[in-house]
Amino acid sequence: MALPWRLLTAARLAERSRGSICRFLSTSMLRPGKVVPFQLSDIGEGIRDVTVKEWFVKPGDQVSQFDKICEVQSDKASVEITSPYDGLVKVLHYNVDDVAMVGAALLDIEIEDDSKDVAKSSEKIQGDRDQVIDGSNKKKKKNEEESELQDNLAGKILVTPAVRRIAMENNVRLKDVTATGKDGRVLKEDVLAHLRKISATAEVQAEVSPNVMGRIVGLKGYSKHMWKTMTRSLSIPHFVYSDECQVDRVIQYRNEVKDSLKDEGVSLSLMPFFVKAASRALERCPELNAWLNEEEQTLRILDSHNIGIAMDTPEGLVVPNIKNVQNLSILAIARELNRLQELGRKSAIPLGDLTDTTFSLSNIGVVGGTYTKPVILPPQVIIGAFGRAQKVPRFNDAGNVIPAYVMSISWAADHRVLDGVTVARFSNLWKHYVENPMHLLIGS
Ligand code: COA
């Protein structure tokens, strides 16, 4: 007879704390729990692997369903994974910063050896997957994963637990392995042969001259997303327009109020002014706040000014957005930027802050550099980037040389849909608002 899991656990805990064998229960009654792998389910959007950011549990910890297990970071966002089981954590298969493949075991949990519970838990895993797998792929993936899960649970793939474990520990999907055992059984040798095949392919790919030493660094986290977006942008004919603008007034205004705002917990940089100036200019040039559908050759002009801000984070470049900037004051924009920077520092920006960007800005001037050429993030049609504001000599109206803070601005626009004059007009408007920041203080 199987004891209820909680009773079994309580007995074990009591046993552990006393350091002796529990006398109330005959050990023959205690069936060892069943150790099940908890596989990383598909978190949608075509994500194939994630980086483990933080473990909330360790071997020996008791967990209940929905307890937080770990936080993982995909190339788009960070996600908290919760437990599908009540049980005891046995093994964590990854260290922090390791890359875990979707479908591989994240950790092993010992649960009551009751097949109904396993079935229940697998339903739960499937339920979790259903919530995250996105639209059109959902049904297909669900069927594939269900059959894979059922194959494994129902033993359709003939394999001993020991071989299954070797496969899991090496991220090998049993159905990819050529089985040579009786009745199609997957043998240990088959898994090892599969692994040899994979590593031979990897070695051929990684062959380098012995004179060149170094190390291979895999792309992970936000860098993977950058790879995809930048590759897509290669097909866009970029029209780049650059100008410079004087930022003395905006610096002065910011300096006047930044200390009192700091007391309120708000850090005000120049960025909120640049963001608001873009929104004001977009009100007059709405066709720049748009998404291009290349297939249909249509432009969707968007009402919300969801302005993306390129952000340098420990995980690499990421572009979260501030939503509905057209309705926000400079102070509200500063608060939002502070929030996103805080999350960015922890590489914990949620997906909601990364999606639906309609227009983007990049301030590389924080780091340095006078000029830069930004790269469009499709399906958006324009992006702006600033260099560093520097004190330089300029002529005033009377012809005298005066010191001025000057910053370069460069716009890269999709020349298939935006012409140079449109971009120049927009840039002039943006520059007008930055050079005359009092206009930004009127209205929202
Ligand atoms: N010129 C001169 N000084 C600048 C500046 C510029 N263009 N931009 C910012 N500064 C100043 C700020 O005013 C602030 O000054 P302070 O120390 O007196 O307060 C300081 O630099 C730091 O500002 P910070 O709060 O870090 O930045 P921000 O709000 O201006 O910008 C981000 C926020 C997110 C844009 C910025 O932190 C960032 O990550 N930039 C990198 C963007 C990037 O990677 N682009 C490349 C894409 S390929």
Tab-separated table of C-alpha atoms and ligand atoms in Angstrom:
chain	number	residue	atom	x	y	z
A	1	MET	CA	0.000	0.000	0.000
A	2	ALA	CA	1.393	3.354	-0.905
A	3	LEU	CA	1.424	5.888	1.889
A	4	PRO	CA	0.139	9.350	1.133
A	5	TRP	CA	3.112	11.397	0.056
A	6	ARG	CA	2.832	13.951	2.826
A	7	LEU	CA	2.725	11.224	5.498
A	8	LEU	CA	5.682	9.510	3.931
A	9	THR	CA	7.602	12.740	3.868
A	10	ALA	CA	6.664	13.648	7.413
A	11	ALA	CA	7.906	10.257	8.518
A	12	ARG	CA	11.184	10.774	6.663
A	13	LEU	CA	11.648	14.249	8.068
A	14	ALA	CA	10.946	13.006	11.585
A	15	GLU	CA	13.424	10.222	10.958
A	16	ARG	CA	16.032	12.672	9.753
A	17	SER	CA	15.585	15.101	12.620
A	18	ARG	CA	15.898	12.328	15.216
A	19	GLY	CA	18.846	10.821	13.404
A	20	SER	CA	17.325	7.373	13.933
A	21	ILE	CA	14.897	5.010	12.252
A	22	CYS	CA	11.255	5.910	12.733
A	23	ARG	CA	9.707	3.313	14.979
A	24	PHE	CA	6.061	3.979	14.136
A	25	LEU	CA	6.340	2.769	10.562
A	26	SER	CA	7.811	-0.429	9.370
A	27	THR	CA	10.366	0.472	6.669
A	28	SER	CA	8.889	-2.280	4.505
A	29	MET	CA	5.774	-0.096	4.275
A	30	LEU	CA	7.780	2.850	2.927
A	31	ARG	CA	8.065	2.591	-0.813
A	32	PRO	CA	10.785	4.796	-2.199
A	33	GLY	CA	9.327	7.729	-4.100
A	34	LYS	CA	9.467	7.771	-7.868
A	35	VAL	CA	12.102	10.130	-9.233
A	36	VAL	CA	10.787	11.995	-12.235
A	37	PRO	CA	12.589	14.485	-14.421
A	38	PHE	CA	10.954	17.889	-14.693
A	39	GLN	CA	11.483	18.895	-18.281
A	40	LEU	CA	11.719	22.473	-19.399
A	41	SER	CA	8.540	22.962	-21.349
A	42	ASP	CA	8.214	24.968	-24.538
A	43	ILE	CA	7.923	28.623	-23.594
A	44	GLY	CA	6.772	29.601	-27.057
A	45	GLU	CA	7.968	32.120	-29.679
A	46	GLY	CA	10.305	29.510	-31.171
A	47	ILE	CA	12.611	29.596	-28.145
A	48	ARG	CA	14.864	26.519	-28.130
A	49	ASP	CA	17.057	27.189	-25.128
A	50	VAL	CA	17.274	29.402	-22.081
A	51	THR	CA	19.915	30.464	-19.579
A	52	VAL	CA	19.350	29.483	-15.964
A	53	LYS	CA	19.479	32.726	-14.004
A	54	GLU	CA	18.636	31.646	-10.480
A	55	TRP	CA	17.622	28.537	-8.589
A	56	PHE	CA	15.051	28.980	-5.831
A	57	VAL	CA	15.481	25.369	-4.646
A	58	LYS	CA	18.329	22.985	-3.896
A	59	PRO	CA	18.593	19.206	-3.572
A	60	GLY	CA	16.802	18.066	-0.438
A	61	ASP	CA	14.185	20.834	-0.563
A	62	GLN	CA	10.528	19.913	-0.323
A	63	VAL	CA	8.405	21.593	-3.012
A	64	SER	CA	4.689	21.836	-3.661
A	65	GLN	CA	2.913	22.386	-6.955
A	66	PHE	CA	3.263	25.994	-8.158
A	67	ASP	CA	6.277	26.684	-5.889
A	68	LYS	CA	8.899	28.742	-7.687
A	69	ILE	CA	11.701	26.489	-8.930
A	70	CYS	CA	13.961	28.739	-10.928
A	71	GLU	CA	14.189	31.753	-13.180
A	72	VAL	CA	15.329	31.320	-16.750
A	73	GLN	CA	16.228	33.877	-19.364
A	74	SER	CA	15.376	33.412	-23.008
A	75	ASP	CA	16.555	35.687	-25.806
A	76	LYS	CA	13.400	37.712	-25.224
A	77	ALA	CA	12.527	37.762	-21.561
A	78	SER	CA	12.922	36.155	-18.185
A	79	VAL	CA	10.416	33.568	-17.008
A	80	GLU	CA	9.815	32.005	-13.611
A	81	ILE	CA	9.315	28.259	-13.702
A	82	THR	CA	7.045	26.688	-11.091
A	83	SER	CA	6.866	23.107	-9.891
A	84	PRO	CA	4.283	20.802	-11.447
A	85	TYR	CA	4.708	18.327	-8.557
A	86	ASP	CA	4.600	17.981	-4.810
A	87	GLY	CA	7.883	16.309	-4.017
A	88	LEU	CA	11.477	16.328	-2.933
A	89	VAL	CA	14.149	17.959	-5.083
A	90	LYS	CA	16.788	15.367	-5.884
A	91	VAL	CA	19.142	16.773	-8.538
A	92	LEU	CA	19.538	20.110	-10.315
A	93	HIS	CA	20.869	19.442	-13.807
A	94	TYR	CA	22.245	22.919	-14.422
A	95	ASN	CA	24.296	25.536	-12.653
A	96	VAL	CA	23.428	29.217	-12.769
A	97	ASP	CA	24.411	30.653	-16.201
A	98	ASP	CA	24.232	27.239	-17.902
A	99	VAL	CA	22.177	26.975	-21.076
A	100	ALA	CA	19.243	24.546	-20.818
A	101	MET	CA	17.530	23.134	-23.891
A	102	VAL	CA	13.735	23.115	-24.156
A	103	GLY	CA	12.598	19.528	-23.589
A	104	ALA	CA	15.601	18.583	-21.420
A	105	ALA	CA	15.311	17.810	-17.710
A	106	LEU	CA	15.879	20.857	-15.520
A	107	LEU	CA	15.841	18.903	-12.282
A	108	ASP	CA	14.696	15.591	-10.812
A	109	ILE	CA	11.932	15.482	-8.238
A	110	GLU	CA	11.051	12.502	-6.091
A	111	ILE	CA	7.309	12.051	-5.962
A	112	GLU	CA	5.070	9.358	-4.582
A	113	ASP	CA	5.379	6.242	-6.713
A	114	ASP	CA	1.861	6.338	-7.962
A	115	SER	CA	1.287	6.327	-11.680
A	116	LYS	CA	-1.894	8.372	-11.249
A	117	ASP	CA	0.117	11.192	-9.754
A	118	VAL	CA	2.589	11.040	-12.597
A	119	ALA	CA	-0.266	11.193	-15.063
A	120	LYS	CA	-1.792	14.085	-13.124
A	121	SER	CA	1.490	15.923	-13.089
A	122	SER	CA	2.061	15.355	-16.750
A	123	GLU	CA	-1.368	16.830	-17.412
A	124	LYS	CA	-0.262	19.807	-15.362
A	125	ILE	CA	2.935	20.218	-17.364
A	126	GLN	CA	0.881	20.046	-20.495
A	127	GLY	CA	-1.514	22.621	-19.029
A	128	ASP	CA	1.377	24.976	-18.371
A	129	ARG	CA	2.631	24.490	-21.887
A	130	ASP	CA	-0.765	25.255	-23.323
A	131	GLN	CA	-0.690	28.663	-21.694
A	132	VAL	CA	2.535	29.704	-23.294
A	133	ILE	CA	2.742	28.089	-26.690
A	134	ASP	CA	1.744	30.651	-29.192
A	135	GLY	CA	-1.143	30.544	-31.718
A	136	SER	CA	-0.551	28.702	-34.956
A	137	ASN	CA	2.164	26.357	-33.709
A	138	LYS	CA	0.238	25.486	-30.606
A	139	LYS	CA	-1.727	22.511	-31.853
A	140	LYS	CA	1.187	20.957	-33.729
A	141	LYS	CA	3.627	21.369	-30.851
A	142	LYS	CA	1.045	20.127	-28.380
A	143	ASN	CA	0.512	16.936	-30.373
A	144	GLU	CA	4.224	16.370	-30.874
A	145	GLU	CA	5.042	16.974	-27.231
A	146	GLU	CA	2.099	14.989	-25.997
A	147	SER	CA	3.144	11.986	-28.023
A	148	GLU	CA	6.761	12.404	-26.885
A	149	LEU	CA	5.690	12.653	-23.261
A	150	GLN	CA	3.275	9.767	-23.603
A	151	ASP	CA	5.899	7.698	-25.441
A	152	ASN	CA	8.220	8.214	-22.534
A	153	LEU	CA	5.636	7.695	-19.809
A	154	ALA	CA	3.912	4.757	-21.399
A	155	GLY	CA	7.223	3.209	-22.303
A	156	LYS	CA	6.477	3.286	-26.050
A	157	ILE	CA	10.142	3.932	-26.587
A	158	LEU	CA	11.605	0.759	-25.169
A	159	VAL	CA	14.413	1.694	-22.868
A	160	THR	CA	15.613	0.896	-19.373
A	161	PRO	CA	15.475	3.667	-16.716
A	162	ALA	CA	19.285	3.754	-16.611
A	163	VAL	CA	19.556	4.395	-20.353
A	164	ARG	CA	16.734	6.931	-20.227
A	165	ARG	CA	18.674	8.752	-17.558
A	166	ILE	CA	21.896	8.821	-19.622
A	167	ALA	CA	19.885	10.239	-22.512
A	168	MET	CA	18.292	12.908	-20.336
A	169	GLU	CA	21.551	13.925	-18.720
A	170	ASN	CA	23.024	14.486	-22.164
A	171	ASN	CA	19.982	16.294	-23.573
A	172	VAL	CA	19.366	13.489	-26.057
A	173	ARG	CA	15.816	12.894	-27.260
A	174	LEU	CA	15.271	9.147	-27.335
A	175	LYS	CA	13.303	9.313	-30.533
A	176	ASP	CA	16.359	10.785	-32.298
A	177	VAL	CA	18.459	7.758	-31.365
A	178	THR	CA	18.761	4.788	-33.747
A	179	ALA	CA	17.675	1.813	-31.666
A	180	THR	CA	19.503	-1.482	-32.227
A	181	GLY	CA	18.075	-3.533	-29.342
A	182	LYS	CA	15.476	-6.295	-29.509
A	183	ASP	CA	12.028	-5.039	-30.612
A	184	GLY	CA	13.459	-1.563	-31.187
A	185	ARG	CA	14.799	-1.150	-27.653
A	186	VAL	CA	17.213	1.788	-27.232
A	187	LEU	CA	20.430	0.498	-25.699
A	188	LYS	CA	23.060	2.381	-23.778
A	189	GLU	CA	25.414	1.837	-26.740
A	190	ASP	CA	22.848	3.481	-29.043
A	191	VAL	CA	22.749	6.635	-26.912
A	192	LEU	CA	26.556	6.718	-26.719
A	193	ALA	CA	26.833	6.231	-30.494
A	194	HIS	CA	24.371	9.088	-30.979
A	195	LEU	CA	26.471	11.317	-28.710
A	196	ARG	CA	29.662	10.397	-30.595
A	197	LYS	CA	27.952	11.313	-33.859
A	198	ILE	CA	26.905	14.712	-32.486
A	199	SER	CA	30.327	15.526	-31.060
A	200	ALA	CA	32.085	14.440	-34.293
A	201	THR	CA	29.905	16.890	-36.232
A	202	ALA	CA	30.665	19.628	-33.692
A	203	GLU	CA	34.403	18.942	-33.915
A	204	VAL	CA	34.400	19.231	-37.707
A	205	GLN	CA	32.571	22.537	-37.421
A	206	ALA	CA	34.944	23.858	-34.765
A	207	GLU	CA	38.177	22.789	-36.494
A	208	VAL	CA	40.694	25.628	-36.312
A	209	SER	CA	44.391	25.965	-36.963
A	210	PRO	CA	46.463	24.797	-33.971
A	211	ASN	CA	48.264	28.173	-34.138
A	212	VAL	CA	45.100	29.943	-33.147
A	213	MET	CA	44.208	29.560	-29.509
A	214	GLY	CA	41.016	30.802	-27.937
A	215	ARG	CA	37.692	29.785	-26.539
A	216	ILE	CA	34.227	29.385	-27.956
A	217	VAL	CA	31.477	31.477	-26.457
A	218	GLY	CA	27.920	30.504	-27.294
A	219	LEU	CA	25.349	33.160	-27.997
A	220	LYS	CA	22.763	33.285	-25.298
A	221	GLY	CA	20.117	35.476	-23.740
A	222	TYR	CA	19.469	38.826	-25.358
A	223	SER	CA	22.432	38.394	-27.734
A	224	LYS	CA	20.532	35.650	-29.547
A	225	HIS	CA	17.633	37.982	-30.133
A	226	MET	CA	20.061	40.620	-31.412
A	227	TRP	CA	21.404	38.061	-33.904
A	228	LYS	CA	17.933	37.368	-35.274
A	229	THR	CA	16.767	40.980	-35.467
A	230	MET	CA	19.975	42.287	-36.989
A	231	THR	CA	20.033	39.513	-39.581
A	232	ARG	CA	16.495	40.426	-40.576
A	233	SER	CA	17.418	44.088	-40.841
A	234	LEU	CA	20.143	43.292	-43.395
A	235	SER	CA	17.562	43.232	-46.153
A	236	ILE	CA	16.356	46.768	-45.362
A	237	PRO	CA	17.783	49.621	-47.438
A	238	HIS	CA	18.783	52.092	-44.716
A	239	PHE	CA	18.547	55.797	-45.422
A	240	VAL	CA	20.685	57.559	-42.810
A	241	TYR	CA	20.219	61.218	-41.981
A	242	SER	CA	22.411	62.970	-39.412
A	243	ASP	CA	22.360	66.364	-37.767
A	244	GLU	CA	23.549	67.998	-34.605
A	245	CYS	CA	21.532	69.782	-31.975
A	246	GLN	CA	22.364	72.086	-29.113
A	247	VAL	CA	21.433	70.635	-25.766
A	248	ASP	CA	22.446	73.507	-23.444
A	249	ARG	CA	18.875	74.368	-22.519
A	250	VAL	CA	17.752	70.831	-21.896
A	251	ILE	CA	20.871	70.188	-19.785
A	252	GLN	CA	20.198	73.379	-17.835
A	253	TYR	CA	16.556	72.501	-17.251
A	254	ARG	CA	17.456	68.970	-16.178
A	255	ASN	CA	20.162	70.257	-13.788
A	256	GLU	CA	17.692	72.642	-12.154
A	257	VAL	CA	15.243	69.917	-11.174
A	258	LYS	CA	17.267	66.709	-10.927
A	259	ASP	CA	18.283	67.057	-7.247
A	260	SER	CA	14.754	67.678	-5.986
A	261	LEU	CA	13.519	64.746	-8.088
A	262	LYS	CA	16.286	62.557	-6.699
A	263	ASP	CA	14.790	63.187	-3.225
A	264	GLU	CA	11.542	61.738	-4.607
A	265	GLY	CA	13.428	58.690	-5.848
A	266	VAL	CA	13.416	59.687	-9.533
A	267	SER	CA	16.638	59.825	-11.519
A	268	LEU	CA	16.167	62.309	-14.368
A	269	SER	CA	18.601	62.074	-17.261
A	270	LEU	CA	18.342	63.693	-20.696
A	271	MET	CA	16.709	60.617	-22.161
A	272	PRO	CA	13.086	61.387	-21.076
A	273	PHE	CA	13.323	64.730	-22.934
A	274	PHE	CA	14.579	62.987	-26.078
A	275	VAL	CA	11.797	60.407	-25.816
A	276	LYS	CA	9.085	63.038	-25.343
A	277	ALA	CA	10.517	65.122	-28.195
A	278	ALA	CA	10.241	62.072	-30.456
A	279	SER	CA	6.617	61.555	-29.467
A	280	ARG	CA	5.765	65.198	-30.137
A	281	ALA	CA	7.447	65.017	-33.537
A	282	LEU	CA	5.612	61.760	-34.298
A	283	GLU	CA	2.291	63.516	-33.675
A	284	ARG	CA	3.131	65.596	-36.740
A	285	CYS	CA	4.663	62.707	-38.727
A	286	PRO	CA	2.493	59.666	-37.838
A	287	GLU	CA	3.753	57.565	-40.746
A	288	LEU	CA	7.046	57.117	-38.873
A	289	ASN	CA	5.300	55.414	-35.973
A	290	ALA	CA	4.450	52.370	-38.021
A	291	TRP	CA	5.047	48.698	-38.740
A	292	LEU	CA	5.824	47.472	-42.219
A	293	ASN	CA	4.251	44.285	-43.511
A	294	GLU	CA	6.719	43.296	-46.206
A	295	GLU	CA	4.608	40.506	-47.663
A	296	GLU	CA	1.504	42.593	-48.093
A	297	GLN	CA	3.488	45.772	-48.759
A	298	THR	CA	1.382	47.734	-46.288
A	299	LEU	CA	2.224	50.112	-43.505
A	300	ARG	CA	0.250	49.948	-40.267
A	301	ILE	CA	0.294	53.423	-38.746
A	302	LEU	CA	0.003	53.073	-34.994
A	303	ASP	CA	-1.780	55.307	-32.511
A	304	SER	CA	0.334	54.373	-29.477
A	305	HIS	CA	3.809	55.802	-29.247
A	306	ASN	CA	5.498	52.780	-27.646
A	307	ILE	CA	9.034	54.069	-27.735
A	308	GLY	CA	11.777	51.461	-27.475
A	309	ILE	CA	15.023	52.393	-25.748
A	310	ALA	CA	18.178	50.448	-26.561
A	311	MET	CA	19.587	49.409	-23.214
A	312	ASP	CA	22.931	48.006	-22.268
A	313	THR	CA	22.475	45.205	-19.707
A	314	PRO	CA	24.736	42.513	-18.244
A	315	GLU	CA	23.087	40.102	-20.729
A	316	GLY	CA	23.705	42.381	-23.703
A	317	LEU	CA	21.608	44.765	-25.764
A	318	VAL	CA	17.865	44.760	-25.162
A	319	VAL	CA	15.173	47.206	-26.281
A	320	PRO	CA	12.316	47.565	-23.794
A	321	ASN	CA	9.699	50.179	-24.560
A	322	ILE	CA	7.833	52.901	-22.734
A	323	LYS	CA	4.207	52.573	-23.698
A	324	ASN	CA	1.885	55.380	-24.782
A	325	VAL	CA	4.479	58.121	-24.458
A	326	GLN	CA	1.992	60.480	-26.144
A	327	ASN	CA	0.047	60.475	-22.838
A	328	LEU	CA	3.027	60.728	-20.472
A	329	SER	CA	4.767	63.694	-18.879
A	330	ILE	CA	8.564	63.893	-18.763
A	331	LEU	CA	8.407	62.876	-15.107
A	332	ALA	CA	6.264	59.820	-15.889
A	333	ILE	CA	8.678	58.842	-18.679
A	334	ALA	CA	11.607	59.183	-16.254
A	335	ARG	CA	9.860	56.884	-13.752
A	336	GLU	CA	9.221	54.295	-16.453
A	337	LEU	CA	12.817	54.500	-17.660
A	338	ASN	CA	14.084	54.075	-14.084
A	339	ARG	CA	11.881	50.992	-13.682
A	340	LEU	CA	13.123	49.453	-16.928
A	341	GLN	CA	16.766	50.216	-16.097
A	342	GLU	CA	16.357	48.560	-12.710
A	343	LEU	CA	14.893	45.448	-14.345
A	344	GLY	CA	17.554	45.587	-17.064
A	345	ARG	CA	20.327	45.533	-14.471
A	346	LYS	CA	18.865	42.273	-13.168
A	347	SER	CA	18.224	40.974	-16.717
A	348	ALA	CA	14.631	40.527	-15.632
A	349	ILE	CA	12.637	42.630	-18.096
A	350	PRO	CA	9.275	40.924	-18.619
A	351	LEU	CA	8.036	40.136	-22.119
A	352	GLY	CA	5.273	42.752	-21.842
A	353	ASP	CA	7.894	45.530	-21.731
A	354	LEU	CA	9.688	44.156	-24.783
A	355	THR	CA	6.806	43.708	-27.168
A	356	ASP	CA	4.758	46.091	-29.331
A	357	THR	CA	7.543	48.644	-29.815
A	358	THR	CA	6.541	51.129	-32.489
A	359	PHE	CA	9.622	53.381	-32.702
A	360	SER	CA	13.122	53.155	-31.197
A	361	LEU	CA	15.888	55.358	-29.826
A	362	SER	CA	19.437	54.490	-28.850
A	363	ASN	CA	21.617	56.669	-26.645
A	364	ILE	CA	25.159	55.445	-27.166
A	365	GLY	CA	26.417	58.833	-25.935
A	366	VAL	CA	26.157	57.549	-22.368
A	367	VAL	CA	29.158	55.382	-23.182
A	368	GLY	CA	30.912	57.705	-25.652
A	369	GLY	CA	31.237	58.363	-29.361
A	370	THR	CA	30.257	61.374	-31.416
A	371	TYR	CA	28.474	59.766	-34.367
A	372	THR	CA	26.716	56.471	-34.840
A	373	LYS	CA	24.632	54.783	-37.511
A	374	PRO	CA	21.730	52.901	-35.949
A	375	VAL	CA	20.141	49.783	-37.420
A	376	ILE	CA	16.376	49.468	-37.908
A	377	LEU	CA	14.485	46.940	-35.783
A	378	PRO	CA	11.856	45.500	-38.130
A	379	PRO	CA	8.898	45.775	-38.508
A	380	GLN	CA	9.572	49.333	-37.305
A	381	VAL	CA	10.576	51.783	-40.013
A	382	ILE	CA	12.923	54.206	-38.269
A	383	ILE	CA	15.369	54.393	-35.374
A	384	GLY	CA	17.323	57.313	-33.915
A	385	ALA	CA	20.668	57.292	-32.128
A	386	PHE	CA	22.545	60.017	-30.246
A	387	GLY	CA	26.228	60.485	-29.680
A	388	ARG	CA	27.807	62.099	-26.658
A	389	ALA	CA	26.872	65.706	-25.863
A	390	GLN	CA	30.135	67.665	-25.867
A	391	LYS	CA	31.153	71.216	-25.180
A	392	VAL	CA	32.428	72.682	-28.445
A	393	PRO	CA	33.019	76.189	-29.891
A	394	ARG	CA	30.165	77.626	-31.980
A	395	PHE	CA	29.315	81.030	-33.457
A	396	ASN	CA	26.436	82.992	-31.964
A	397	ASP	CA	24.204	85.366	-33.976
A	398	ALA	CA	26.643	88.229	-33.376
A	399	GLY	CA	29.460	86.212	-34.936
A	400	ASN	CA	31.267	85.603	-31.655
A	401	VAL	CA	32.637	82.202	-30.656
A	402	ILE	CA	30.753	80.778	-27.690
A	403	PRO	CA	30.903	77.416	-25.899
A	404	ALA	CA	27.941	75.170	-26.708
A	405	TYR	CA	26.856	71.660	-25.777
A	406	VAL	CA	26.306	69.844	-29.035
A	407	MET	CA	25.030	66.332	-29.609
A	408	SER	CA	24.763	64.439	-32.871
A	409	ILE	CA	21.561	62.676	-33.868
A	410	SER	CA	21.344	60.085	-36.630
A	411	TRP	CA	18.157	58.602	-38.017
A	412	ALA	CA	18.125	55.379	-40.016
A	413	ALA	CA	14.892	54.953	-41.971
A	414	ASP	CA	13.541	52.206	-44.202
A	415	HIS	CA	14.009	53.809	-47.617
A	416	ARG	CA	11.428	51.522	-49.218
A	417	VAL	CA	8.685	53.414	-47.402
A	418	LEU	CA	10.228	56.665	-46.140
A	419	ASP	CA	11.933	59.252	-48.284
A	420	GLY	CA	14.726	61.563	-47.235
A	421	VAL	CA	12.620	64.720	-47.007
A	422	THR	CA	10.140	63.086	-44.639
A	423	VAL	CA	12.975	61.987	-42.382
A	424	ALA	CA	14.632	65.425	-42.512
A	425	ARG	CA	11.351	67.144	-41.566
A	426	PHE	CA	10.868	64.773	-38.668
A	427	SER	CA	14.451	65.317	-37.496
A	428	ASN	CA	13.988	69.099	-37.602
A	429	LEU	CA	10.871	68.797	-35.460
A	430	TRP	CA	12.643	66.553	-32.945
A	431	LYS	CA	15.567	68.974	-32.827
A	432	HIS	CA	13.199	71.914	-32.276
A	433	TYR	CA	11.665	70.227	-29.226
A	434	VAL	CA	15.033	69.230	-27.753
A	435	GLU	CA	16.483	72.707	-28.260
A	436	ASN	CA	13.336	74.325	-26.818
A	437	PRO	CA	12.369	71.922	-24.033
A	438	MET	CA	9.773	74.277	-22.543
A	439	HIS	CA	7.442	73.170	-25.378
A	440	LEU	CA	7.652	69.654	-24.023
A	441	LEU	CA	6.335	70.738	-20.657
A	442	ILE	CA	2.982	71.855	-22.047
A	443	GLY	CA	0.272	69.210	-22.115
A	444	SER	CA	0.831	65.651	-20.997
B	1	COA	N1	25.765	62.758	-23.759
B	1	COA	C1	26.297	63.135	-22.584
B	1	COA	N2	25.869	62.667	-21.388
B	1	COA	C2	24.855	61.770	-21.402
B	1	COA	C3	24.267	61.340	-22.596
B	1	COA	C4	24.760	61.864	-23.801
B	1	COA	N3	24.261	61.485	-24.976
B	1	COA	N4	23.307	60.472	-22.278
B	1	COA	C5	23.285	60.363	-20.962
B	1	COA	N5	24.220	61.146	-20.418
B	1	COA	C6	24.520	61.296	-19.009
B	1	COA	C7	23.269	61.338	-18.193
B	1	COA	O1	22.711	62.626	-18.205
B	1	COA	C8	23.786	60.908	-16.826
B	1	COA	O2	24.476	62.001	-16.233
B	1	COA	P1	24.653	62.185	-14.637
B	1	COA	O3	25.670	61.161	-14.237
B	1	COA	O4	25.083	63.571	-14.489
B	1	COA	O5	23.319	61.904	-14.013
B	1	COA	C9	24.787	59.855	-17.191
B	1	COA	O6	25.182	60.124	-18.537
B	1	COA	C10	24.251	58.444	-17.084
B	1	COA	O7	22.945	58.401	-17.610
B	1	COA	P2	22.031	57.081	-17.504
B	1	COA	O8	20.977	57.291	-16.483
B	1	COA	O9	22.864	55.878	-17.374
B	1	COA	O10	21.482	56.992	-18.924
B	1	COA	P3	20.275	57.645	-19.719
B	1	COA	O11	19.002	57.748	-18.958
B	1	COA	O12	20.747	58.867	-20.386
B	1	COA	O13	20.122	56.456	-20.754
B	1	COA	C11	19.987	54.168	-21.352
B	1	COA	C12	19.555	55.240	-20.374
B	1	COA	C13	19.180	52.931	-21.059
B	1	COA	C14	19.731	54.640	-22.765
B	1	COA	C15	21.501	53.910	-21.183
B	1	COA	O14	21.765	53.566	-19.850
B	1	COA	C16	22.041	52.819	-22.069
B	1	COA	O15	21.955	51.635	-21.775
B	1	COA	N6	22.676	53.232	-23.208
B	1	COA	C17	23.323	52.288	-24.125
B	1	COA	C18	22.468	52.124	-25.350
B	1	COA	C19	23.102	51.184	-26.329
B	1	COA	O16	23.636	50.160	-25.972
B	1	COA	N7	23.042	51.554	-27.612
B	1	COA	C20	23.698	50.835	-28.628
B	1	COA	C21	22.773	50.038	-29.404
B	1	COA	S1	23.621	49.127	-30.622
